[in-house]
């Protein structure tokens, strides 16, 4: 099989996005648009990939971060034809076909690309372009054919006549070309059009004029080749991608109670028989085990959750890990660096940060656990606070196995509680507590009988 080279166009500003960010860095499914295209193109195992950058080039380069691509700079964005021509040097010695893709068409599938390349080779074409027939073709370049249906040329919407604008067959901006034909023909492209740009699709008309064979392939599902030029299109595309990802997980045995309000990013993994309730967002590299139950309103980013975990209503969790069988929530916040061992229970209004919590331990109500290591089968009473910050530095708290921390206790770090320690209710612990010891604060409790009535009477007198 002949080699394939890829030219990915990502130099444009994307004026219609009305953004400080280059268009290709806007995200769907949590990932910049051009990375969707790049990852799909890489599935074809191309011999060479060139990305044409220009507007905010450094930011685009930075967003990729990987190796194995050639960056081509298009100093001034003079049009898509000019952009491809900028990559000429990178392919001067390249023997294979060149696949040209736009960075703003993120849902293009590997299958579609393979179909286009196969057709190009079957037809022995100089150029093959992908087309779609759209109910609403506005915004796209139109395909012009003669009365026999033979391809003549393309016309951009801004240059099209009223009649041409009624044509529903459009170019979706994906092409396969013979390298030599491509660069030679591009040099003949002029910018005498409404936008004063060098249009890549102009090589269609020029090629036909020279008697070269130009083929077209119609894309099976036009939604996959939608380009993004506006925020509205971005939102629509996000929805299409979401539906596609959600379907994939439902097909794989995950229950989504309300797919319309379930947002699963591309890098997420979910085990079978997990049930996910409404308003759930699973982001980044999140991994969820089998038979988990996420009741709803959950926002999880870069987390790892073992099998049979239950997240009750409203859990926010970032860069943390939960081992099998744990129960979290409702209304819990697990911040980065938190690890919950097997069967841990974290209840309502509990916040944990960099907290290592051992198997079977429970912290069920109104608690802050920050920079703490807790052993097994410990019970953290309601209203316990690890005071990890003194206004200058952060300190660690260590709590052993089977410790009983009474409600309303404050543990002033750095501090350590040994195994089987017992913290009486409402204790401020400032010193380390040995294993098995009781710790409490001396505090006399006094009861004054009749105090309330006396007080009320006094208040009445002063009021009058
Ligand atoms: C382009 C096509 C149009 C097609 C549509 C499909 C042209 C002239 N028009 O229009 O026929 O129907 O895509 O989505 O090709 N870019 C550069 N350098 C530039 C200009 C653009 O790298 O100088 C990049 C952009 O970053 C973008 C891509 O090329 O990734 C397409 O540019 P865009 O402005 O979105 O073209 P469309 O108007 O959508
Ligand atoms: Mg576009």
Short mmCIF file of C-alpha atoms and ligand atoms in Angstrom, two decimals:
data_model
loop_
_atom_site.label_atom_id
_atom_site.label_comp_id
_atom_site.label_asym_id
_atom_site.label_seq_id
_atom_site.Cartn_x
_atom_site.Cartn_y
_atom_site.Cartn_z
CA UNK A 1 0.00 0.00 0.00
CA UNK A 2 1.25 3.41 -0.92
CA UNK A 3 2.30 5.63 1.90
CA UNK A 4 0.01 8.32 3.22
CA UNK A 5 1.06 11.77 4.36
CA UNK A 6 -1.25 14.08 6.28
CA UNK A 7 -1.55 17.86 6.10
CA UNK A 8 -3.70 19.26 8.87
CA UNK A 9 -4.83 22.87 8.54
CA UNK A 10 -4.85 24.70 11.83
CA UNK A 11 -3.50 28.16 11.10
CA UNK A 12 -6.72 30.12 10.88
CA UNK A 13 -7.95 32.43 13.58
CA UNK A 14 -11.59 31.44 13.31
CA UNK A 15 -12.95 34.98 13.20
CA UNK A 16 -16.54 33.78 13.39
CA UNK A 17 -15.90 32.27 16.83
CA UNK A 18 -15.37 35.82 18.18
CA UNK A 19 -12.68 34.51 20.48
CA UNK A 20 -9.21 35.26 21.78
CA UNK A 21 -8.46 31.57 21.35
CA UNK A 22 -7.65 30.13 17.91
CA UNK A 23 -10.62 28.14 16.66
CA UNK A 24 -8.85 24.78 16.64
CA UNK A 25 -8.21 25.10 20.40
CA UNK A 26 -11.89 25.30 21.24
CA UNK A 27 -12.92 22.01 22.73
CA UNK A 28 -15.57 19.39 22.32
CA UNK A 29 -15.65 16.35 24.55
CA UNK A 30 -12.97 18.13 26.59
CA UNK A 31 -10.43 17.95 23.74
CA UNK A 32 -9.25 20.69 21.34
CA UNK A 33 -10.87 20.38 17.93
CA UNK A 34 -7.68 19.76 15.97
CA UNK A 35 -6.59 16.96 18.30
CA UNK A 36 -9.72 15.01 17.43
CA UNK A 37 -8.75 15.20 13.77
CA UNK A 38 -5.10 14.45 14.46
CA UNK A 39 -5.88 11.36 16.54
CA UNK A 40 -8.19 10.01 13.86
CA UNK A 41 -5.63 10.69 11.13
CA UNK A 42 -2.98 8.84 13.13
CA UNK A 43 -5.10 5.69 13.05
CA UNK A 44 -4.18 5.50 9.36
CA UNK A 45 -0.54 5.19 10.39
CA UNK A 46 0.61 7.99 8.12
CA UNK A 47 4.28 8.13 7.24
CA UNK A 48 4.41 11.88 7.82
CA UNK A 49 2.09 14.41 9.45
CA UNK A 50 2.43 18.16 8.99
CA UNK A 51 0.32 20.59 10.96
CA UNK A 52 0.01 24.06 9.51
CA UNK A 53 -0.14 26.66 12.26
CA UNK A 54 -0.18 30.43 12.21
CA UNK A 55 -2.55 32.31 14.48
CA UNK A 56 -1.44 31.61 18.08
CA UNK A 57 0.92 28.96 16.73
CA UNK A 58 2.67 28.40 20.05
CA UNK A 59 -0.57 27.76 21.88
CA UNK A 60 -1.60 25.20 19.26
CA UNK A 61 1.81 23.48 19.41
CA UNK A 62 1.64 23.44 23.17
CA UNK A 63 -1.85 21.88 23.16
CA UNK A 64 -0.47 18.87 21.28
CA UNK A 65 2.67 18.38 23.27
CA UNK A 66 3.59 15.13 21.49
CA UNK A 67 6.33 14.33 19.03
CA UNK A 68 6.23 12.80 15.54
CA UNK A 69 4.67 15.71 13.71
CA UNK A 70 6.17 18.44 11.58
CA UNK A 71 5.03 21.95 12.39
CA UNK A 72 4.68 24.24 9.41
CA UNK A 73 4.20 27.94 9.94
CA UNK A 74 1.91 29.94 7.70
CA UNK A 75 2.87 33.47 8.71
CA UNK A 76 -0.14 35.18 7.17
CA UNK A 77 -3.42 33.41 6.80
CA UNK A 78 -3.98 33.98 3.12
CA UNK A 79 -6.37 31.08 2.64
CA UNK A 80 -6.54 27.30 2.74
CA UNK A 81 -4.69 26.92 -0.59
CA UNK A 82 -1.85 29.06 0.69
CA UNK A 83 -1.85 27.04 3.93
CA UNK A 84 -1.36 23.74 2.08
CA UNK A 85 1.31 25.29 -0.11
CA UNK A 86 3.23 26.24 3.04
CA UNK A 87 3.68 22.51 3.67
CA UNK A 88 5.28 21.90 0.27
CA UNK A 89 8.83 21.69 1.60
CA UNK A 90 7.85 19.05 4.14
CA UNK A 91 6.64 16.75 1.37
CA UNK A 92 9.11 17.52 -1.42
CA UNK A 93 10.58 13.99 -1.32
CA UNK A 94 7.36 12.24 -0.31
CA UNK A 95 6.25 9.52 -2.72
CA UNK A 96 2.75 8.78 -1.42
CA UNK A 97 -0.69 10.38 -1.45
CA UNK A 98 -1.48 13.34 0.73
CA UNK A 99 -4.54 13.53 2.89
CA UNK A 100 -5.62 17.09 3.65
CA UNK A 101 -7.86 17.71 6.61
CA UNK A 102 -9.17 20.78 8.39
CA UNK A 103 -8.60 21.21 12.08
CA UNK A 104 -12.21 22.32 12.51
CA UNK A 105 -13.89 19.06 11.38
CA UNK A 106 -13.44 17.02 14.56
CA UNK A 107 -15.82 14.12 14.07
CA UNK A 108 -14.37 12.76 10.85
CA UNK A 109 -14.08 8.99 11.22
CA UNK A 110 -11.27 6.65 10.34
CA UNK A 111 -13.65 4.66 8.16
CA UNK A 112 -14.60 7.67 6.10
CA UNK A 113 -10.96 8.57 5.57
CA UNK A 114 -10.14 5.03 4.52
CA UNK A 115 -13.07 5.03 2.10
CA UNK A 116 -11.87 8.27 0.54
CA UNK A 117 -8.30 7.01 0.17
CA UNK A 118 -9.47 3.70 -1.31
CA UNK A 119 -11.66 5.48 -3.86
CA UNK A 120 -8.82 7.81 -4.78
CA UNK A 121 -6.59 4.85 -5.52
CA UNK A 122 -9.23 2.83 -7.37
CA UNK A 123 -10.00 5.78 -9.60
CA UNK A 124 -6.31 6.60 -9.99
CA UNK A 125 -7.38 10.19 -9.45
CA UNK A 126 -5.10 13.20 -9.17
CA UNK A 127 -7.41 14.51 -6.48
CA UNK A 128 -10.37 13.13 -4.57
CA UNK A 129 -12.58 15.34 -2.50
CA UNK A 130 -15.22 14.46 -0.03
CA UNK A 131 -18.71 15.81 -0.50
CA UNK A 132 -21.99 15.79 1.34
CA UNK A 133 -25.55 16.62 0.39
CA UNK A 134 -26.98 18.88 3.06
CA UNK A 135 -30.49 20.16 3.70
CA UNK A 136 -28.87 23.36 4.88
CA UNK A 137 -25.73 23.86 2.84
CA UNK A 138 -25.07 27.45 3.86
CA UNK A 139 -21.51 28.22 4.84
CA UNK A 140 -19.97 25.47 2.73
CA UNK A 141 -18.30 25.57 -0.68
CA UNK A 142 -20.68 24.19 -3.34
CA UNK A 143 -19.92 21.52 -5.93
CA UNK A 144 -20.60 22.58 -9.52
CA UNK A 145 -21.52 19.87 -12.03
CA UNK A 146 -22.55 19.98 -15.69
CA UNK A 147 -25.89 18.73 -16.99
CA UNK A 148 -24.50 15.17 -17.13
CA UNK A 149 -23.48 15.32 -13.51
CA UNK A 150 -19.77 15.58 -14.30
CA UNK A 151 -17.74 17.62 -11.84
CA UNK A 152 -16.77 21.08 -13.12
CA UNK A 153 -15.48 23.12 -10.20
CA UNK A 154 -16.33 24.36 -6.72
CA UNK A 155 -17.49 27.76 -5.58
CA UNK A 156 -17.24 29.26 -2.12
CA UNK A 157 -20.49 30.52 -0.68
CA UNK A 158 -19.32 34.12 -0.61
CA UNK A 159 -18.55 34.00 -4.33
CA UNK A 160 -21.62 31.99 -5.33
CA UNK A 161 -24.57 33.30 -7.31
CA UNK A 162 -28.09 32.97 -5.89
CA UNK A 163 -28.62 29.94 -8.08
CA UNK A 164 -25.36 28.30 -7.01
CA UNK A 165 -26.26 28.83 -3.39
CA UNK A 166 -29.28 26.61 -3.90
CA UNK A 167 -26.96 23.68 -4.68
CA UNK A 168 -27.06 21.25 -1.79
CA UNK A 169 -23.95 19.27 -2.65
CA UNK A 170 -21.02 20.74 -0.74
CA UNK A 171 -17.32 20.15 -0.24
CA UNK A 172 -16.63 19.19 3.36
CA UNK A 173 -12.98 20.20 3.23
CA UNK A 174 -11.28 16.78 3.16
CA UNK A 175 -9.13 15.73 0.22
CA UNK A 176 -6.66 13.12 -0.98
CA UNK A 177 -4.20 14.27 -3.60
CA UNK A 178 -1.15 13.17 -5.51
CA UNK A 179 1.59 15.32 -4.07
CA UNK A 180 3.01 16.50 -7.35
CA UNK A 181 -0.39 17.47 -8.74
CA UNK A 182 -1.31 19.19 -5.50
CA UNK A 183 1.63 21.54 -5.17
CA UNK A 184 1.93 22.29 -8.88
CA UNK A 185 -1.73 23.16 -9.15
CA UNK A 186 -1.75 25.21 -5.96
CA UNK A 187 0.84 27.48 -7.51
CA UNK A 188 -1.70 28.38 -10.15
CA UNK A 189 -4.43 29.32 -7.69
CA UNK A 190 -5.27 33.05 -7.68
CA UNK A 191 -6.90 35.11 -4.98
CA UNK A 192 -9.26 37.09 -7.21
CA UNK A 193 -12.35 36.31 -5.18
CA UNK A 194 -14.59 38.05 -2.67
CA UNK A 195 -12.37 37.15 0.26
CA UNK A 196 -9.06 37.82 -1.47
CA UNK A 197 -7.88 34.37 -0.37
CA UNK A 198 -6.10 31.49 -2.04
CA UNK A 199 -8.75 28.79 -1.94
CA UNK A 200 -7.61 25.19 -1.76
CA UNK A 201 -10.74 23.88 -3.54
CA UNK A 202 -9.85 26.00 -6.58
CA UNK A 203 -7.50 23.17 -7.58
CA UNK A 204 -10.62 21.22 -8.54
CA UNK A 205 -11.55 23.55 -11.38
CA UNK A 206 -7.92 24.05 -12.42
CA UNK A 207 -7.26 20.29 -12.40
CA UNK A 208 -10.33 19.61 -14.53
CA UNK A 209 -9.23 22.36 -16.91
CA UNK A 210 -5.97 20.46 -17.34
CA UNK A 211 -7.85 17.25 -18.01
CA UNK A 212 -6.82 15.63 -14.74
CA UNK A 213 -9.02 13.09 -13.07
CA UNK A 214 -10.81 14.45 -10.02
CA UNK A 215 -13.03 12.09 -8.05
CA UNK A 216 -15.64 12.78 -5.38
CA UNK A 217 -16.80 10.58 -2.51
CA UNK A 218 -20.02 11.30 -0.68
CA UNK A 219 -19.77 10.91 3.06
CA UNK A 220 -22.20 8.39 4.57
CA UNK A 221 -23.28 10.44 7.58
CA UNK A 222 -22.91 14.17 6.83
CA UNK A 223 -22.98 15.01 10.54
CA UNK A 224 -19.52 13.57 10.87
CA UNK A 225 -18.07 16.07 8.42
CA UNK A 226 -19.62 19.19 9.90
CA UNK A 227 -17.12 22.01 10.21
CA UNK A 228 -17.18 24.32 13.19
CA UNK A 229 -17.14 28.02 12.44
CA UNK A 230 -19.37 29.47 15.16
CA UNK A 231 -20.11 28.88 18.85
CA UNK A 232 -23.52 27.59 17.88
CA UNK A 233 -21.95 24.95 15.67
CA UNK A 234 -19.54 24.12 18.50
CA UNK A 235 -22.46 23.45 20.83
CA UNK A 236 -24.25 21.36 18.22
CA UNK A 237 -21.10 19.33 17.62
CA UNK A 238 -20.60 18.79 21.34
CA UNK A 239 -24.08 17.33 21.40
CA UNK A 240 -23.42 15.04 18.44
CA UNK A 241 -20.19 13.83 20.00
CA UNK A 242 -21.91 13.31 23.34
CA UNK A 243 -24.64 11.23 21.74
CA UNK A 244 -22.00 9.14 20.02
CA UNK A 245 -19.97 8.57 23.19
CA UNK A 246 -23.06 7.86 25.28
CA UNK A 247 -24.27 5.31 22.76
CA UNK A 248 -20.88 3.62 22.84
CA UNK A 249 -21.10 3.19 26.63
CA UNK A 250 -24.71 2.05 26.54
CA UNK A 251 -23.76 -0.50 23.87
CA UNK A 252 -20.96 -1.65 26.17
CA UNK A 253 -23.38 -2.36 29.03
CA UNK A 254 -23.55 0.88 31.01
CA UNK A 255 -26.94 2.30 32.03
CA UNK A 256 -27.36 6.03 31.50
CA UNK A 257 -30.61 7.08 33.10
CA UNK A 258 -30.67 10.36 31.20
CA UNK A 259 -28.23 10.45 28.29
CA UNK A 260 -29.30 14.02 27.51
CA UNK A 261 -27.67 15.27 30.71
CA UNK A 262 -24.74 12.84 30.83
CA UNK A 263 -21.39 14.21 29.65
CA UNK A 264 -18.65 11.64 29.20
CA UNK A 265 -15.37 12.85 27.77
CA UNK A 266 -13.44 10.86 25.23
CA UNK A 267 -10.73 9.59 27.58
CA UNK A 268 -13.14 8.06 30.12
CA UNK A 269 -13.59 4.31 30.77
CA UNK A 270 -16.65 2.76 32.45
CA UNK A 271 -17.23 -0.85 33.54
CA UNK A 272 -20.27 -3.00 32.82
CA UNK A 273 -23.50 -2.70 34.78
CA UNK A 274 -22.55 0.65 36.17
CA UNK A 275 -25.59 2.90 36.48
CA UNK A 276 -25.23 6.61 35.93
CA UNK A 277 -27.90 9.10 36.97
CA UNK A 278 -28.76 12.50 35.48
CA UNK A 279 -26.46 15.53 35.41
CA UNK A 280 -23.24 13.58 35.54
CA UNK A 281 -20.01 14.85 34.01
CA UNK A 282 -17.13 12.40 33.67
CA UNK A 283 -14.02 14.20 32.54
CA UNK A 284 -10.36 13.70 31.70
CA UNK A 285 -8.84 10.28 32.32
CA UNK A 286 -11.59 9.09 34.62
CA UNK A 287 -11.90 5.32 35.07
CA UNK A 288 -15.01 3.82 36.64
CA UNK A 289 -15.32 0.16 37.60
CA UNK A 290 -18.12 -2.35 37.20
CA UNK A 291 -21.47 -2.26 39.01
CA UNK A 292 -20.92 1.25 40.34
CA UNK A 293 -23.85 3.47 41.04
CA UNK A 294 -23.65 7.19 40.46
CA UNK A 295 -26.94 8.60 41.70
CA UNK A 296 -26.68 11.92 39.86
CA UNK A 297 -25.24 15.44 39.78
CA UNK A 298 -21.65 14.28 39.87
CA UNK A 299 -18.62 16.10 38.49
CA UNK A 300 -15.63 13.76 38.29
CA UNK A 301 -12.30 14.69 36.72
CA UNK A 302 -9.27 12.39 36.41
CA UNK A 303 -10.49 9.95 39.04
CA UNK A 304 -10.22 6.20 39.42
CA UNK A 305 -13.15 4.37 40.96
CA UNK A 306 -13.10 0.64 41.72
CA UNK A 307 -15.96 -1.84 41.31
CA UNK A 308 -19.19 -1.62 43.34
CA UNK A 309 -18.67 1.95 44.49
CA UNK A 310 -21.70 4.10 45.18
CA UNK A 311 -21.62 7.84 44.69
CA UNK A 312 -24.78 9.23 46.19
CA UNK A 313 -26.36 12.42 44.92
CA UNK A 314 -23.99 15.34 44.31
CA UNK A 315 -20.34 14.42 44.47
CA UNK A 316 -17.45 16.52 43.16
CA UNK A 317 -14.21 14.63 42.80
CA UNK A 318 -10.85 15.51 41.23
CA UNK A 319 -7.62 13.51 40.78
CA UNK A 320 -8.55 10.99 43.45
CA UNK A 321 -8.98 7.23 43.81
CA UNK A 322 -11.71 5.17 45.41
CA UNK A 323 -11.27 1.45 46.06
CA UNK A 324 -14.11 -1.08 45.62
CA UNK A 325 -17.17 -1.02 47.80
CA UNK A 326 -16.84 2.54 49.10
CA UNK A 327 -19.85 4.82 49.52
CA UNK A 328 -19.53 8.56 49.05
CA UNK A 329 -22.03 11.39 49.45
CA UNK A 330 -24.53 12.85 49.23
CA UNK A 331 -22.87 16.27 48.91
CA UNK A 332 -19.23 15.29 49.21
CA UNK A 333 -16.11 16.89 47.79
CA UNK A 334 -12.99 14.81 47.20
CA UNK A 335 -10.10 17.01 46.16
CA UNK A 336 -6.79 16.03 44.53
CA UNK A 337 -4.61 13.40 46.15
CA UNK A 338 -7.40 11.68 48.03
CA UNK A 339 -7.52 7.91 48.28
CA UNK A 340 -10.38 5.97 49.87
CA UNK A 341 -9.69 2.33 50.75
CA UNK A 342 -12.21 -0.48 50.41
CA UNK A 343 -15.62 0.06 51.97
CA UNK A 344 -14.83 3.53 53.24
CA UNK A 345 -17.91 5.68 53.89
CA UNK A 346 -17.73 9.40 53.25
CA UNK A 347 -21.00 11.13 53.98
CA UNK A 348 -22.69 14.47 53.53
CA UNK A 349 -20.79 17.74 53.65
CA UNK A 350 -17.44 16.06 53.96
CA UNK A 351 -14.46 17.58 52.17
CA UNK A 352 -11.25 15.63 51.75
CA UNK A 353 -7.97 16.88 50.30
CA UNK A 354 -4.80 14.78 50.03
CA UNK A 355 -6.48 12.41 52.47
CA UNK A 356 -5.45 8.73 52.60
CA UNK A 357 -8.30 6.91 54.24
CA UNK A 358 -7.91 3.22 55.15
CA UNK A 359 -10.30 0.35 54.59
CA UNK A 360 -13.60 0.46 56.42
CA UNK A 361 -13.09 3.92 57.91
CA UNK A 362 -16.12 6.22 58.16
CA UNK A 363 -16.47 9.99 58.09
CA UNK A 364 -20.12 10.48 57.62
CA UNK A 365 -21.00 14.07 58.46
CA UNK A 366 -19.75 17.65 58.19
CA UNK A 367 -16.03 17.13 58.23
CA UNK A 368 -12.83 18.50 56.73
CA UNK A 369 -10.03 16.00 56.21
CA UNK A 370 -6.99 17.72 54.70
CA UNK A 371 -3.40 16.42 54.46
CA UNK A 372 -4.24 13.43 56.57
CA UNK A 373 -3.50 9.72 56.70
CA UNK A 374 -6.10 7.59 58.44
CA UNK A 375 -5.84 3.86 59.16
CA UNK A 376 -8.49 1.15 59.03
CA UNK A 377 -11.88 0.97 60.72
CA UNK A 378 -11.56 4.39 62.26
CA UNK A 379 -14.61 6.51 62.93
CA UNK A 380 -14.46 10.24 62.40
CA UNK A 381 -17.32 11.95 64.22
CA UNK A 382 -19.52 14.72 62.88
CA UNK A 383 -17.91 18.12 62.67
CA UNK A 384 -14.30 16.93 62.90
CA UNK A 385 -11.80 19.36 61.41
CA UNK A 386 -8.16 18.70 60.62
CA UNK A 387 -6.58 22.11 61.12
CA UNK A 388 -3.88 21.69 58.49
CA UNK A 389 -3.06 25.35 57.88
CA UNK A 390 -1.86 27.86 60.45
CA UNK A 391 -1.90 30.78 58.06
CA UNK A 392 1.72 30.18 57.05
CA UNK A 393 2.29 26.50 56.39
CA UNK A 394 0.42 23.27 55.81
CA UNK A 395 0.94 20.36 58.22
CA UNK A 396 -0.01 16.70 58.28
CA UNK A 397 -2.29 14.74 60.56
CA UNK A 398 -1.81 11.01 61.20
CA UNK A 399 -4.63 8.91 62.57
CA UNK A 400 -4.18 5.19 63.28
CA UNK A 401 -6.47 2.15 63.04
CA UNK A 402 -9.71 1.83 65.03
CA UNK A 403 -9.51 5.39 66.31
CA UNK A 404 -12.69 7.00 67.61
CA UNK A 405 -12.75 10.74 66.99
CA UNK A 406 -15.67 12.31 68.86
CA UNK A 407 -17.91 14.86 67.21
CA UNK A 408 -16.84 18.48 67.07
CA UNK A 409 -13.15 17.76 67.51
CA UNK A 410 -10.35 19.79 66.02
CA UNK A 411 -7.05 18.09 65.27
CA UNK A 412 -4.35 20.74 65.09
CA UNK A 413 -1.61 19.56 62.74
CA UNK A 414 1.10 18.45 62.88
CA UNK A 415 -0.40 15.83 65.13
CA UNK A 416 -0.61 12.04 65.35
CA UNK A 417 -3.20 9.80 66.98
CA UNK A 418 -2.04 6.23 67.66
CA UNK A 419 -4.09 3.08 66.98
CA UNK A 420 -7.17 2.67 69.17
CA UNK A 421 -6.88 6.24 70.45
CA UNK A 422 -10.11 7.79 71.70
CA UNK A 423 -10.83 11.47 71.24
CA UNK A 424 -13.62 12.70 73.48
CA UNK A 425 -16.34 14.85 71.99
CA UNK A 426 -15.38 18.47 71.38
CA UNK A 427 -11.66 18.04 71.99
CA UNK A 428 -8.99 20.24 70.52
CA UNK A 429 -6.03 17.91 70.02
CA UNK A 430 -2.71 19.78 69.91
CA UNK A 431 -0.32 17.05 71.00
CA UNK A 432 0.31 13.53 69.78
CA UNK A 433 -1.89 10.88 71.39
CA UNK A 434 -0.35 7.47 72.14
CA UNK A 435 -2.01 4.24 71.00
CA UNK A 436 -4.99 3.26 73.10
CA UNK A 437 -5.10 6.58 75.00
CA UNK A 438 -8.07 8.81 75.73
CA UNK A 439 -7.67 12.49 75.00
CA UNK A 440 -10.02 15.18 76.28
CA UNK A 441 -9.87 18.83 77.25
CA UNK A 442 -10.41 19.82 80.87
CA UNK A 443 -13.58 21.75 80.84
CA UNK A 444 -16.01 22.15 83.65
CA UNK A 445 -19.58 21.84 82.62
CA UNK A 446 -21.89 23.93 84.75
CA UNK A 447 -25.67 24.07 84.90
CA UNK A 448 -27.47 27.12 86.29
CA UNK A 449 -31.05 26.37 87.07
CA UNK A 450 -33.67 29.00 86.23
CA UNK A 451 -31.16 31.03 84.24
CA UNK A 452 -33.35 31.57 81.18
CA UNK A 453 -36.28 32.90 83.09
CA UNK A 454 -34.08 35.29 85.05
CA UNK A 455 -32.53 36.55 81.88
CA UNK A 456 -35.90 37.15 80.24
CA UNK A 457 -37.15 39.07 83.21
CA UNK A 458 -34.05 41.27 83.24
CA UNK A 459 -34.41 41.99 79.52
CA UNK A 460 -38.04 43.04 80.01
CA UNK A 461 -37.08 45.52 82.77
CA UNK A 462 -34.42 47.25 80.70
CA UNK A 463 -36.70 47.36 77.62
CA UNK A 464 -39.48 49.20 79.49
C1 LIG B 1 -13.65 25.58 3.98
C2 LIG B 1 -13.66 25.39 2.46
C3 LIG B 1 -15.10 25.10 2.00
C4 LIG B 1 -15.64 23.90 2.73
C5 LIG B 1 -15.51 24.07 4.25
C6 LIG B 1 -15.86 22.78 4.93
C7 LIG B 1 -11.94 26.79 1.52
C8 LIG B 1 -11.61 28.07 0.84
N1 LIG B 1 -13.19 26.60 1.83
O1 LIG B 1 -14.40 26.72 4.28
O2 LIG B 1 -15.10 24.85 0.61
O3 LIG B 1 -17.00 23.73 2.38
O4 LIG B 1 -14.16 24.41 4.61
O5 LIG B 1 -15.80 22.91 6.33
O6 LIG B 1 -11.08 25.96 1.71
N2 LIG B 1 -6.86 27.68 7.58
C9 LIG B 1 -5.50 27.84 7.57
N3 LIG B 1 -4.96 28.91 6.95
C10 LIG B 1 -5.72 29.83 6.32
C11 LIG B 1 -7.12 29.68 6.31
C12 LIG B 1 -7.66 28.57 6.97
O7 LIG B 1 -4.76 27.01 8.13
O8 LIG B 1 -5.15 30.77 5.76
C13 LIG B 1 -7.43 26.51 8.27
C14 LIG B 1 -8.34 26.86 9.40
O9 LIG B 1 -7.64 26.92 10.62
C15 LIG B 1 -9.35 25.70 9.39
C16 LIG B 1 -9.35 25.25 7.94
O10 LIG B 1 -8.20 25.79 7.34
O11 LIG B 1 -8.90 24.64 10.21
C17 LIG B 1 -10.59 25.68 7.18
O12 LIG B 1 -10.70 27.09 7.24
P1 LIG B 1 -12.09 27.82 7.42
O13 LIG B 1 -11.86 29.26 7.48
O14 LIG B 1 -12.86 27.19 8.52
O15 LIG B 1 -12.79 27.49 6.03
P2 LIG B 1 -14.35 27.43 5.73
O16 LIG B 1 -14.85 28.81 5.52
O17 LIG B 1 -15.03 26.60 6.73
MG1 LIG B 2 -14.46 25.84 8.51
#
